[in-house]
């Protein structure tokens, strides 16, 4: 893949969801680099090495990491670039406390429409502000 200044990191253990987000982002933002981290350890390594422009985060614990590991994989300063996609209230509240920019929980019954909503939010958030 070619080099891009914009890196989106998807921290999600469900490959169906992470691949869907990646394909929607690559279609909407030509030239963007999208990395997928299916574990807290891989996410921590990517955050430390590359400092993603945008992080899509599901912190629900699983066999690849505890809830605390998923919270700690994102450095404090990078939470303001994070969109929480977790469906659990506990994760959403913690993400808000840490300064996440938006809460957009997954909708299992409509993943494509949900991914479109995430893309639309990111487009609006990255749109340059008009000066008056």
Short mmCIF file of N, CA and C in Angstrom, two decimals, residues 11-12 56-61 67 83-93 95 102-107 114:
data_model
loop_
_atom_site.label_atom_id
_atom_site.label_comp_id
_atom_site.label_asym_id
_atom_site.label_seq_id
_atom_site.Cartn_x
_atom_site.Cartn_y
_atom_site.Cartn_z
N UNK A 11 -9.91 -0.39 15.82
CA UNK A 11 -9.67 -1.33 16.91
C UNK A 11 -10.98 -2.08 17.13
N UNK A 12 -11.04 -3.26 16.54
CA UNK A 12 -12.27 -4.05 16.52
C UNK A 12 -11.89 -5.51 16.32
N UNK A 56 -11.02 4.36 15.39
CA UNK A 56 -12.36 3.80 15.54
C UNK A 56 -12.20 2.69 16.57
N UNK A 57 -12.85 2.82 17.74
CA UNK A 57 -12.54 1.96 18.88
C UNK A 57 -13.75 1.22 19.44
N UNK A 58 -13.59 -0.09 19.56
CA UNK A 58 -14.53 -0.92 20.32
C UNK A 58 -13.72 -1.54 21.44
N UNK A 59 -14.01 -1.17 22.67
CA UNK A 59 -13.23 -1.63 23.81
C UNK A 59 -13.79 -2.80 24.56
N UNK A 60 -14.73 -3.52 23.95
CA UNK A 60 -15.33 -4.66 24.62
C UNK A 60 -14.29 -5.75 24.82
N UNK A 61 -14.10 -6.20 26.07
CA UNK A 61 -13.08 -7.22 26.34
C UNK A 61 -13.40 -8.55 25.67
N UNK A 67 -10.72 -5.35 29.32
CA UNK A 67 -11.28 -4.01 29.13
C UNK A 67 -10.23 -2.95 29.40
N UNK A 83 -13.32 7.68 17.89
CA UNK A 83 -14.77 7.49 17.78
C UNK A 83 -15.05 6.14 18.42
N UNK A 84 -15.90 6.14 19.43
CA UNK A 84 -16.27 4.91 20.12
C UNK A 84 -17.41 4.24 19.38
N UNK A 85 -17.21 2.96 19.02
CA UNK A 85 -18.26 2.22 18.32
C UNK A 85 -18.81 1.09 19.17
N UNK A 86 -18.41 1.03 20.42
CA UNK A 86 -18.86 -0.03 21.32
C UNK A 86 -20.35 0.10 21.58
N UNK A 87 -21.00 -1.03 21.74
CA UNK A 87 -22.43 -1.01 22.04
C UNK A 87 -22.69 -1.02 23.54
N UNK A 88 -21.65 -1.18 24.36
CA UNK A 88 -21.86 -1.23 25.81
C UNK A 88 -21.80 0.17 26.41
N UNK A 89 -22.74 0.43 27.30
CA UNK A 89 -22.80 1.74 27.96
C UNK A 89 -21.54 2.04 28.74
N UNK A 90 -20.99 1.02 29.38
CA UNK A 90 -19.78 1.20 30.19
C UNK A 90 -18.63 1.71 29.33
N UNK A 91 -18.43 1.10 28.16
CA UNK A 91 -17.37 1.55 27.25
C UNK A 91 -17.65 2.97 26.73
N UNK A 92 -18.91 3.25 26.41
CA UNK A 92 -19.27 4.57 25.91
C UNK A 92 -18.99 5.65 26.95
N UNK A 93 -19.37 5.39 28.19
CA UNK A 93 -19.14 6.36 29.27
C UNK A 93 -17.65 6.58 29.50
N UNK A 95 -15.22 6.11 27.33
CA UNK A 95 -14.68 6.82 26.17
C UNK A 95 -14.98 8.32 26.27
N UNK A 102 -16.63 11.27 19.55
CA UNK A 102 -18.00 10.92 19.20
C UNK A 102 -18.29 9.48 19.63
N UNK A 103 -19.55 9.22 19.96
CA UNK A 103 -20.03 7.88 20.25
C UNK A 103 -20.99 7.48 19.12
N UNK A 104 -20.62 6.47 18.36
CA UNK A 104 -21.46 5.97 17.26
C UNK A 104 -21.53 4.45 17.38
N UNK A 105 -22.36 3.94 18.31
CA UNK A 105 -22.40 2.49 18.53
C UNK A 105 -22.84 1.71 17.28
N UNK A 106 -22.23 0.54 17.13
CA UNK A 106 -22.57 -0.34 16.00
C UNK A 106 -24.05 -0.70 16.06
N UNK A 107 -24.61 -0.91 14.88
CA UNK A 107 -25.99 -1.40 14.77
C UNK A 107 -25.94 -2.74 14.03
N UNK A 114 -24.86 1.87 9.21
CA UNK A 114 -24.07 2.41 10.32
C UNK A 114 -22.70 2.86 9.82
#
